mmCIF file of C-alpha atoms and ligand atoms in Angstrom:
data_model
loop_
_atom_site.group_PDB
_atom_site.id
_atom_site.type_symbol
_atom_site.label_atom_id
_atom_site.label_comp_id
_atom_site.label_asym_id
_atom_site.label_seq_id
_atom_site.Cartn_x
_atom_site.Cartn_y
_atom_site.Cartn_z
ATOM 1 C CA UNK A 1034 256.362 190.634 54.041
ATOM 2 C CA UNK A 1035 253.605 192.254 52.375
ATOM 3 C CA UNK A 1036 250.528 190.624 50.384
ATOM 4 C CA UNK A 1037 249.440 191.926 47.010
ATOM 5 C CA UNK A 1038 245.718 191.293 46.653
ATOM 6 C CA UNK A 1039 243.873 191.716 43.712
ATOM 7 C CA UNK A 1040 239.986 191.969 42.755
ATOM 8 C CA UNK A 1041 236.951 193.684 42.999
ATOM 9 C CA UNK A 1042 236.489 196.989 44.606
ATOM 10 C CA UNK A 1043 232.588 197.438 44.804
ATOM 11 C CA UNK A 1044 229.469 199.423 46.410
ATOM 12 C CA UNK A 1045 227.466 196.465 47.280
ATOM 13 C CA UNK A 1046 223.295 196.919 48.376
ATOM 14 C CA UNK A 1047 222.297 193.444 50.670
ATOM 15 C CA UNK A 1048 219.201 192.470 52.020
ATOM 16 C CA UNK A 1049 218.744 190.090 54.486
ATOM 17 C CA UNK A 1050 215.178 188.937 56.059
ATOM 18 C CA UNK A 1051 215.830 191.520 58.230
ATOM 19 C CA UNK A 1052 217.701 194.544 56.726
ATOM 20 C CA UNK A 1053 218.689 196.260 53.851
ATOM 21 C CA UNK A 1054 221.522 198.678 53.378
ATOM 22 C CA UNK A 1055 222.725 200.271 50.313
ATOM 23 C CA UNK A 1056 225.834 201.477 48.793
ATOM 24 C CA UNK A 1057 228.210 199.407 51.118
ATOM 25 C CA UNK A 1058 231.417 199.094 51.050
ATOM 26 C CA UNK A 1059 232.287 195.741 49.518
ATOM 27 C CA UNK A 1060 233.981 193.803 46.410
ATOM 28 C CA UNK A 1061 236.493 190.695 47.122
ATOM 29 C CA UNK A 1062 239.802 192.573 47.144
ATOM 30 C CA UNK A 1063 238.584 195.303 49.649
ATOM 31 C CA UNK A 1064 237.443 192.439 52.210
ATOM 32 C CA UNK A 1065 240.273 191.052 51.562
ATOM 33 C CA UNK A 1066 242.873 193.457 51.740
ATOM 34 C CA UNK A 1067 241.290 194.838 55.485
ATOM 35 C CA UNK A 1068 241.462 191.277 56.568
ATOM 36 C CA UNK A 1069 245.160 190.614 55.603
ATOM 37 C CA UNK A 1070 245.829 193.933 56.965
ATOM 38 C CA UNK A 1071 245.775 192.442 60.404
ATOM 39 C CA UNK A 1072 248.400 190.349 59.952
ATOM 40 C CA UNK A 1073 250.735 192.512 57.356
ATOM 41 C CA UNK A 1074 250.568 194.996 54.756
ATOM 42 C CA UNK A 1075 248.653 194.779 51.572
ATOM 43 C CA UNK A 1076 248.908 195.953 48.297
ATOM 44 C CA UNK A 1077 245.589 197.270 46.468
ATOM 45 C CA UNK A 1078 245.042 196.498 42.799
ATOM 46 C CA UNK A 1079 241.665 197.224 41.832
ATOM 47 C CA UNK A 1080 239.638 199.709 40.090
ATOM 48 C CA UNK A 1081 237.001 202.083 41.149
ATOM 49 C CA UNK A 1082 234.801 205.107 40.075
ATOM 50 C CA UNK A 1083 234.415 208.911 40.275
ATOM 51 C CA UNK A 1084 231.633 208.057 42.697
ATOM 52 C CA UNK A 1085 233.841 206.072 44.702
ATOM 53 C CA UNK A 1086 233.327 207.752 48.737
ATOM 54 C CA UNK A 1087 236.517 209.347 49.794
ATOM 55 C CA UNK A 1088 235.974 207.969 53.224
ATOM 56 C CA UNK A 1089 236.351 204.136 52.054
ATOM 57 C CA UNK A 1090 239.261 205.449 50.318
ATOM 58 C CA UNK A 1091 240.508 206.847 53.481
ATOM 59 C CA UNK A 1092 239.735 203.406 55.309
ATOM 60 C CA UNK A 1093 241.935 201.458 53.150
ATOM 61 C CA UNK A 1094 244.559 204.124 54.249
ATOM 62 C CA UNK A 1095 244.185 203.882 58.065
ATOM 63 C CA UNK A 1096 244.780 200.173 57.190
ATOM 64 C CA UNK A 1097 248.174 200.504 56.073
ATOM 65 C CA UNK A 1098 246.430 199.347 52.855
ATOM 66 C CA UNK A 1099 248.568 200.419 50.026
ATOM 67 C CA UNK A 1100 247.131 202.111 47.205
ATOM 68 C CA UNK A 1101 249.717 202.785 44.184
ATOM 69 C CA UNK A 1102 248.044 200.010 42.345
ATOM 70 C CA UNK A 1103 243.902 201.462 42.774
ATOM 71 C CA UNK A 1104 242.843 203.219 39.655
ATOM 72 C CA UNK A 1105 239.966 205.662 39.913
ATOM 73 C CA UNK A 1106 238.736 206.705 36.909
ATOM 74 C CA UNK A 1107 235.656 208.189 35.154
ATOM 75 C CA UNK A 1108 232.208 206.488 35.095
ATOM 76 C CA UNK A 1109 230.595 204.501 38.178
ATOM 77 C CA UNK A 1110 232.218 201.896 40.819
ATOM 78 C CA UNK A 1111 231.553 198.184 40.395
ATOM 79 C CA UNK A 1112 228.148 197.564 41.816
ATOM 80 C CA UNK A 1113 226.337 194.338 43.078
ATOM 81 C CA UNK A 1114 223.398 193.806 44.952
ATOM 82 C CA UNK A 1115 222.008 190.810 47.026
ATOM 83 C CA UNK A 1116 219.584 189.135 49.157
ATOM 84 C CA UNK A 1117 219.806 186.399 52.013
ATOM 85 C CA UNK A 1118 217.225 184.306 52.492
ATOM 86 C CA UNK A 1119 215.322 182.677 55.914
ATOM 87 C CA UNK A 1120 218.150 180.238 55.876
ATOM 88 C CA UNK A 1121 220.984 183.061 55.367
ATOM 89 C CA UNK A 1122 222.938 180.045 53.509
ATOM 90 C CA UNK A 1123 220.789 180.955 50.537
ATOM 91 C CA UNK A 1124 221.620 184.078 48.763
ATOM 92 C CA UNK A 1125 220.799 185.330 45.355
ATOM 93 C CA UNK A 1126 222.441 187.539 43.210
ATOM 94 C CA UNK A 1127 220.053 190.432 42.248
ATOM 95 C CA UNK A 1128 221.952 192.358 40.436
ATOM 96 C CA UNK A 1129 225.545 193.139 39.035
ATOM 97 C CA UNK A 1130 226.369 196.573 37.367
ATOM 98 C CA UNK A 1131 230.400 195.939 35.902
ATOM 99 C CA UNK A 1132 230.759 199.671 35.519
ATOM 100 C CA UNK A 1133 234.143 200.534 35.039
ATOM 101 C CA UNK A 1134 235.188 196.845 35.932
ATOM 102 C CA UNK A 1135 233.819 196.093 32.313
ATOM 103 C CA UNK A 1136 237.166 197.668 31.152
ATOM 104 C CA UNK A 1137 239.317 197.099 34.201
ATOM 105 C CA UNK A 1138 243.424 195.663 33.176
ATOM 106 C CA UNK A 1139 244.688 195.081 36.101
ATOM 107 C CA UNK A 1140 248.449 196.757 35.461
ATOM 108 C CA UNK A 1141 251.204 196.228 38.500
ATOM 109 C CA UNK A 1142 252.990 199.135 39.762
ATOM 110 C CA UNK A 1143 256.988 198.885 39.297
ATOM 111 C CA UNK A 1144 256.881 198.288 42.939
ATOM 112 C CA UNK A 1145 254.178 195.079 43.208
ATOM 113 C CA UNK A 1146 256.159 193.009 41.149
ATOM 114 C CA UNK A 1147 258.405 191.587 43.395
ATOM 115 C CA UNK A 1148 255.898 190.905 46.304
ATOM 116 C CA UNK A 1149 256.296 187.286 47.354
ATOM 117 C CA UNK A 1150 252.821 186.306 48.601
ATOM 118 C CA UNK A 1151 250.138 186.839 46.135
ATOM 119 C CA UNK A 1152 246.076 186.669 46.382
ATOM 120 C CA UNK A 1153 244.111 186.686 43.494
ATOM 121 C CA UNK A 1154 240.603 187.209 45.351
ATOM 122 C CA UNK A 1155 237.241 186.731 42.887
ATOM 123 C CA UNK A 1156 237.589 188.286 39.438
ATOM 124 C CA UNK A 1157 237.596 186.712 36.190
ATOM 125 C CA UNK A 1158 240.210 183.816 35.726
ATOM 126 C CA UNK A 1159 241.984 185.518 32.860
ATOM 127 C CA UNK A 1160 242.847 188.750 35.109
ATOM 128 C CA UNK A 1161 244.097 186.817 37.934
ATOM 129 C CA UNK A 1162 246.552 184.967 35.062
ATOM 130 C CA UNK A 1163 247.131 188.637 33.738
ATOM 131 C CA UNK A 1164 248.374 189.755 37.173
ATOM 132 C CA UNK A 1165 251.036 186.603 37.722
ATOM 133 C CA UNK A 1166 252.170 187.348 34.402
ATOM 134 C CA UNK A 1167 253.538 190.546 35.289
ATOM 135 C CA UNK A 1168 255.405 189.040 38.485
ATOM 136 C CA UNK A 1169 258.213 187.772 39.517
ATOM 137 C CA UNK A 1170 257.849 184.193 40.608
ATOM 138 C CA UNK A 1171 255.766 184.696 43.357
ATOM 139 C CA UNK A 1172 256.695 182.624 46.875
ATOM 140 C CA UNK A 1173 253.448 181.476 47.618
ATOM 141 C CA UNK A 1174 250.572 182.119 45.066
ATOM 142 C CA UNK A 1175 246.268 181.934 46.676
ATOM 143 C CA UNK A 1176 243.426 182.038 44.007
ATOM 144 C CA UNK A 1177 239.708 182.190 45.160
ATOM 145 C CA UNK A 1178 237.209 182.087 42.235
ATOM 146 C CA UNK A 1179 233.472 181.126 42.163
ATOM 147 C CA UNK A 1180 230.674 179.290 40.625
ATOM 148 C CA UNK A 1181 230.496 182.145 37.220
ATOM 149 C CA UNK A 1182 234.048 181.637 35.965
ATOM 150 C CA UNK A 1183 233.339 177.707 36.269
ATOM 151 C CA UNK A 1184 230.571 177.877 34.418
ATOM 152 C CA UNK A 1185 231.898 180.663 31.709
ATOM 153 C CA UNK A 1186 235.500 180.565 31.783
ATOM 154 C CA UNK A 1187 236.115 177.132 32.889
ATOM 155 C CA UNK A 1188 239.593 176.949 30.113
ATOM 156 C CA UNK A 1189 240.544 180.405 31.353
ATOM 157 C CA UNK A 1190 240.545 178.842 34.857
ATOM 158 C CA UNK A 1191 242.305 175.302 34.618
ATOM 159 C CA UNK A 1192 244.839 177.130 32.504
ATOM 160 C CA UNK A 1193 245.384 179.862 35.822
ATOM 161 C CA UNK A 1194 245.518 176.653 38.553
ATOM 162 C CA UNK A 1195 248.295 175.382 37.007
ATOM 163 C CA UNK A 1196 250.150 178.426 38.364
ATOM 164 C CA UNK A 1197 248.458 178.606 41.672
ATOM 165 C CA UNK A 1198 250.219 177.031 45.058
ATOM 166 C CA UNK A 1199 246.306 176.865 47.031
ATOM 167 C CA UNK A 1200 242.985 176.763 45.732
ATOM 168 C CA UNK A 1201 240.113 178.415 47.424
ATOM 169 C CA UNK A 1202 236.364 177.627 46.483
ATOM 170 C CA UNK A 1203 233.487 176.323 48.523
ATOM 171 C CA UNK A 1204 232.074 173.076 48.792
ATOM 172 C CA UNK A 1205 229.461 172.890 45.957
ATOM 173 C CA UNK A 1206 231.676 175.143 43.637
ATOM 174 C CA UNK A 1207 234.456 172.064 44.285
ATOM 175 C CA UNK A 1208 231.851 169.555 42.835
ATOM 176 C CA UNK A 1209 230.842 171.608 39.820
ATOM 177 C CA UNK A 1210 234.509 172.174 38.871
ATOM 178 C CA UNK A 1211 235.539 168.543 39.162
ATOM 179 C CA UNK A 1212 232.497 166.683 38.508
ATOM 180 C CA UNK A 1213 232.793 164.928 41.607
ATOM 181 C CA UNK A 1214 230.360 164.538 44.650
ATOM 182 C CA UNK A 1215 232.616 163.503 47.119
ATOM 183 C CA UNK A 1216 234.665 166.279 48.527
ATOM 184 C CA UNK A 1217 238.077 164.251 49.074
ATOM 185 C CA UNK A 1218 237.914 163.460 45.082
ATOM 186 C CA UNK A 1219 237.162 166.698 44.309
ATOM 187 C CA UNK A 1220 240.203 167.769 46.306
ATOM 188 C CA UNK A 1221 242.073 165.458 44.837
ATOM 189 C CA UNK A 1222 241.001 166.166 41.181
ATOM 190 C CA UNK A 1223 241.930 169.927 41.789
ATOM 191 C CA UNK A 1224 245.092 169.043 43.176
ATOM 192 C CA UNK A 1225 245.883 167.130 39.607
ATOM 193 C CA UNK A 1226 244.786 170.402 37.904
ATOM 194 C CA UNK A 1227 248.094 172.230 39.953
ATOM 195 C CA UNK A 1228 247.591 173.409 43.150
ATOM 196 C CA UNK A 1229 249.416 171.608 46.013
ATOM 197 C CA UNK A 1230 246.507 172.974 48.110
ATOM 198 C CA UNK A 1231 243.156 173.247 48.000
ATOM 199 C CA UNK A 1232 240.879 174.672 50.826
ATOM 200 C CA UNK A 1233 237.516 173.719 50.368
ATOM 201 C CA UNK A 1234 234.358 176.200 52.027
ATOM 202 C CA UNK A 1235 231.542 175.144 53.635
ATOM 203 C CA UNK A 1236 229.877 177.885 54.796
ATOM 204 C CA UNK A 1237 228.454 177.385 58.740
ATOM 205 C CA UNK A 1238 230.304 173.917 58.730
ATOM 206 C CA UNK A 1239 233.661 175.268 58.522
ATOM 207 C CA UNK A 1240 236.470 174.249 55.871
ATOM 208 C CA UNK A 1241 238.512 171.622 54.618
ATOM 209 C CA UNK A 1242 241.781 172.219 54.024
ATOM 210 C CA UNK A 1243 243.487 169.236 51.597
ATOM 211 C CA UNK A 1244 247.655 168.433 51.192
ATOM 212 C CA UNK A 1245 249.440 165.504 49.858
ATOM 213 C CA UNK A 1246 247.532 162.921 50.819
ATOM 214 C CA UNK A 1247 250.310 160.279 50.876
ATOM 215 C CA UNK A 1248 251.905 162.696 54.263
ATOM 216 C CA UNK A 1249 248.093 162.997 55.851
ATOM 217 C CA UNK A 1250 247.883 166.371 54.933
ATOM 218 C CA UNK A 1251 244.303 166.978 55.196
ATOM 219 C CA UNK A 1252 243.166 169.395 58.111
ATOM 220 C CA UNK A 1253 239.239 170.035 59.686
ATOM 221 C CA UNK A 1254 238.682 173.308 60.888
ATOM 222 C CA UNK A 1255 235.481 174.656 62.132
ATOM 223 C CA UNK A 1256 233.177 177.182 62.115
ATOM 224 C CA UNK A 1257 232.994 179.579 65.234
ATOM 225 C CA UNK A 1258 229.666 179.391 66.417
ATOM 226 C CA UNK A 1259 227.429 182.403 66.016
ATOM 227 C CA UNK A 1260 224.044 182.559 66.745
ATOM 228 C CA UNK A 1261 223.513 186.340 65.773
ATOM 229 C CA UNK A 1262 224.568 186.213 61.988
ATOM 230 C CA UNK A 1263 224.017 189.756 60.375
ATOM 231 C CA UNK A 1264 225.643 190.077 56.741
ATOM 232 C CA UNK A 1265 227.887 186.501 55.255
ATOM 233 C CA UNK A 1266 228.840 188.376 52.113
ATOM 234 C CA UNK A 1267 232.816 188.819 52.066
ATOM 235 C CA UNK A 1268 232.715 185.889 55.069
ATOM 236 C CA UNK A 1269 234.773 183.886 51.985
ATOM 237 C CA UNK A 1270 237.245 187.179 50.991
ATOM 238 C CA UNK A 1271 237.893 187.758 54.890
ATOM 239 C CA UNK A 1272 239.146 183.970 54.977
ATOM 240 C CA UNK A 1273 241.162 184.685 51.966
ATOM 241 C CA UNK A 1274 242.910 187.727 52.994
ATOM 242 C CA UNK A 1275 243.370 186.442 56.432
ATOM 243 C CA UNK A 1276 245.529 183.404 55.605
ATOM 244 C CA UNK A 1277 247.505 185.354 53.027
ATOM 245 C CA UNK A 1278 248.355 187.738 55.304
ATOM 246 C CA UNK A 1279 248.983 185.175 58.058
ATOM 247 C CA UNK A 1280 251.323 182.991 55.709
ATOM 248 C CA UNK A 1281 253.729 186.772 55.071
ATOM 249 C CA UNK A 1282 253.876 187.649 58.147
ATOM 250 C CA UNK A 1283 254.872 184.442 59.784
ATOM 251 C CA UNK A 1284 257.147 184.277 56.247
ATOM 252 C CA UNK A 1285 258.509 180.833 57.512
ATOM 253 C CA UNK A 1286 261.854 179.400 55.590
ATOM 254 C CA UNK A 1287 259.689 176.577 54.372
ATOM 255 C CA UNK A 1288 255.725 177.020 53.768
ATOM 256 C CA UNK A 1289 254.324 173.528 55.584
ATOM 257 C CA UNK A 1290 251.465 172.401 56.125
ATOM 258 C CA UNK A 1291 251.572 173.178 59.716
ATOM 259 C CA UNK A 1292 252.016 176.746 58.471
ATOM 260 C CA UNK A 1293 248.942 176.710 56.295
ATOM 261 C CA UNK A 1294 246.448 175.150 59.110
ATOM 262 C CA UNK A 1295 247.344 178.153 61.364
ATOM 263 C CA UNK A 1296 246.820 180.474 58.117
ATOM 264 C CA UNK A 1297 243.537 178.917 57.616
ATOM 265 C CA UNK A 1298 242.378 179.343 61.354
ATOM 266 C CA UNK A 1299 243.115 182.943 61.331
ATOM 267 C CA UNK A 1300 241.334 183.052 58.044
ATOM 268 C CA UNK A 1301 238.318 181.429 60.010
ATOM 269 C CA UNK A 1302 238.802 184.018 62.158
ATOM 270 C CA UNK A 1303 238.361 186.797 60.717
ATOM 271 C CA UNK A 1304 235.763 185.590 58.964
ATOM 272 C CA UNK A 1305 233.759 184.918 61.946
ATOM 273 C CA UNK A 1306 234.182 188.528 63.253
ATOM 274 C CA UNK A 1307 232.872 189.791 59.659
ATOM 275 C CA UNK A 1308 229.892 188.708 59.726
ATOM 276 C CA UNK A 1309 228.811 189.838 62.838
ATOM 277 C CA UNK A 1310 227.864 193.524 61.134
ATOM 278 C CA UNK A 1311 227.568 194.692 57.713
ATOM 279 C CA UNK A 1312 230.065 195.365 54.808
ATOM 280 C CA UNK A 1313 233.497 195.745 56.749
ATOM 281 C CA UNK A 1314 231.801 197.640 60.178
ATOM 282 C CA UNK A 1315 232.818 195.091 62.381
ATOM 283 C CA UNK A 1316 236.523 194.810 60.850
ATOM 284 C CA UNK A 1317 236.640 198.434 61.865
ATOM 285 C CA UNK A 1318 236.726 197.992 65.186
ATOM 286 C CA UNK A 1319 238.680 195.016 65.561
ATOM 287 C CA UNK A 1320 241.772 194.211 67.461
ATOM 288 C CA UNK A 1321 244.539 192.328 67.301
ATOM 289 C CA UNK A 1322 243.517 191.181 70.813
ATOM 290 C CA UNK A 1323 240.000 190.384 69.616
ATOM 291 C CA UNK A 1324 241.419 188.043 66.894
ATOM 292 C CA UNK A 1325 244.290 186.141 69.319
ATOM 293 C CA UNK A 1326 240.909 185.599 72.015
ATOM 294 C CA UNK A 1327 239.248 183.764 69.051
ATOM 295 C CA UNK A 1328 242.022 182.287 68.274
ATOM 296 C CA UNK A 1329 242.440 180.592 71.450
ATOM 297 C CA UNK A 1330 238.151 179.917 71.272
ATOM 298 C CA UNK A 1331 238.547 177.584 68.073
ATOM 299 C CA UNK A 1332 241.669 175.939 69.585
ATOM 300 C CA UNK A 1333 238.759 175.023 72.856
ATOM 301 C CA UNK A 1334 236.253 173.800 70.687
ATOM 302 C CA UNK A 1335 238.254 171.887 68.652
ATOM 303 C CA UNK A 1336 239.947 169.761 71.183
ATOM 304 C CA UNK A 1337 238.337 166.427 72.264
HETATM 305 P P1 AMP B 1493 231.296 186.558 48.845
HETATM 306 O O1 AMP B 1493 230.269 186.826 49.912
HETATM 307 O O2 AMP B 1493 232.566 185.968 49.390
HETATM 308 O O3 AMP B 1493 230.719 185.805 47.698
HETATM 309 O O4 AMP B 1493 231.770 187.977 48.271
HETATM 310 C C1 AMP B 1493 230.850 188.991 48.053
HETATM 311 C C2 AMP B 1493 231.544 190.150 47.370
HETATM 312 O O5 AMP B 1493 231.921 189.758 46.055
HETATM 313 C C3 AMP B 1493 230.625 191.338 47.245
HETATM 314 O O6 AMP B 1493 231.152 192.402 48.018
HETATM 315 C C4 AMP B 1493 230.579 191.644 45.758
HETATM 316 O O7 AMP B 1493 230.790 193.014 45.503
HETATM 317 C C5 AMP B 1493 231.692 190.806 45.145
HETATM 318 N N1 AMP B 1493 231.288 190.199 43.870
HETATM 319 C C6 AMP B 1493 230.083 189.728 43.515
HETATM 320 N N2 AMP B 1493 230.083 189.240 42.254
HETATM 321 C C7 AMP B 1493 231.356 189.401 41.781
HETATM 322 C C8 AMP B 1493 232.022 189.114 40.547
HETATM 323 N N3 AMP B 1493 231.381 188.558 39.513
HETATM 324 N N4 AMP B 1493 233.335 189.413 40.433
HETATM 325 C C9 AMP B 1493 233.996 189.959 41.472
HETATM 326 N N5 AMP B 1493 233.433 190.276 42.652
HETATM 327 C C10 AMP B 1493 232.124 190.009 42.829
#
């Protein structure tokens, strides 16, 4: 089954205390979409610029990335720029250029409409809604989102969870959205906004992944343990696209929970390979034997 994926398409610049590189490719739906593209295909909605390289184009292609739904049009890509501190937890945002997302309406093709596992990767709550609206019932429905659309477009965003089936947001973002300082409340709060799910982020420590609480559904999974960290951004859109695309291709009769903790490690996964390199260089050389090795590396270290 394939995975339609929609969000930002973008030439990114990051620094980090010990590099900088500029004009990347980056943007939540193209991590995405290459991570779910080990696992299945993916569907493309996004929108990019005149000055969008025809080689990143071509990448998505030698994914099996489908593009019917990528608009290029006049004017200049998406562009963000930012910078990792010491502790390459800390990042700030130095700059944002919309660009042509300013204007972006994220319109299905005839042929998206239909597709039964849906990820609405980081853009603005009200585009993600605008996308379900034009879709069939969707089987299985992931939103990520982040700290911005809580604090601008907080309505805009309770009014898209009720529609969602899992929740994706990192630890502190959980708090701010729920008011909460305990993670387990906070996962419960979101869960009484709609989703079922909710997989909470936390960086280096791994992630949380919260069911119904009344059947134990609540799964730990960890972080792979890197010592050599080069570039975290799209760590969080690699997760994303990798459980999405996990959850269609394994396109089980009934989505369990068992289901979703397997989704979530190869998530972890890919992740962890990501941010070994810059932008998506390391997801360009990656194998499907690469990703089963870790695999079998976070079942080790999480036995006892
Ligand atoms: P992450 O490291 O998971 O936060 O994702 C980083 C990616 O998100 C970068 O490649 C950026 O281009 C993209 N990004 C940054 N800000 C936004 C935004 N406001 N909306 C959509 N995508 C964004």
């Amino acid at each position: 089954m394939p995975v339609l994926i929609v969000g930002s398409i973008a030439l990114d610049t990051v620094k980090t205390p010990v590099e900088e590189h500029a004009d990347l490719l980056g943007g939540s739906a193209s991590y995405a979409a290459v991570s779910a593209s080990f696992f299945t295909g993916a569907q493309l909605v996004g929108i990019v610029g005149g000055d969008f390289p025809k080689a990143h184009v071509e990448f998505f292609e030698s994914r099996r990335i489908d593009l019917e739904g990528l608009q290029q049009v006049e004017g200049e890509s998406f562009r963000w720029s930012g910078e990792y501190m010491t502790d390459m937890n800390v990042r700030e945002t130095r700059s944002v250029a919309l660009n042509v997302f300013e204007h972006f309406t994220p319109h299905l093709p005839e042929s998206y409409r239909q597709t039964p596992y849906v990820l609405l990767a980081n853009i603005a709550p009200s585009l993600q809604s605008y996308v379900l609206d034009q879709t069939a019932r969707p089987r299985f429905v992931v939103a990520d989102t982040m700290d911005l659309w809580i604090t601008i477009a907080k309505d805009d965003l309770l009014a898209l969870l009720k529609r969602v089936d899992l929740l994706i947001l990192n630890d502190s973002e959980a708090k701010m959205l729920t008011g909460e300082t305990n993670l387990i409340r906070a996962a419960e709060a979101i869960r009484g906004y709609g989703p079922g799910y909710v997989a909470i982020k936390k960086g280096e420590h791994g992630c949380l992944l919260f069911g119904d609480p009344s059947k134990q559904e609540f799964f730990s999974c960890p972080a792979f343990p890197l010592a050599n960290l080069h570039d975290p951004t799209g760590a969080g859109d690699c997760f994303a696209g990798g459980l999405i695309g996990e959850l269609a291709r394994a396109d089980e009769a009934e989505i369990t929970f068992d289901a979703l903790k397997k989704a979530v490690v190869s998530g972890s996964v890919v992740a962890s390979f990501n941010v070994e390199a810059f932008s998506l260089e390391r997801l360009r050389t990656l194998t499907n034997e690469d990703i089963d090795a870790r695999r079998g590396e976070f079942r080790r270290i999480s036995q006892f």
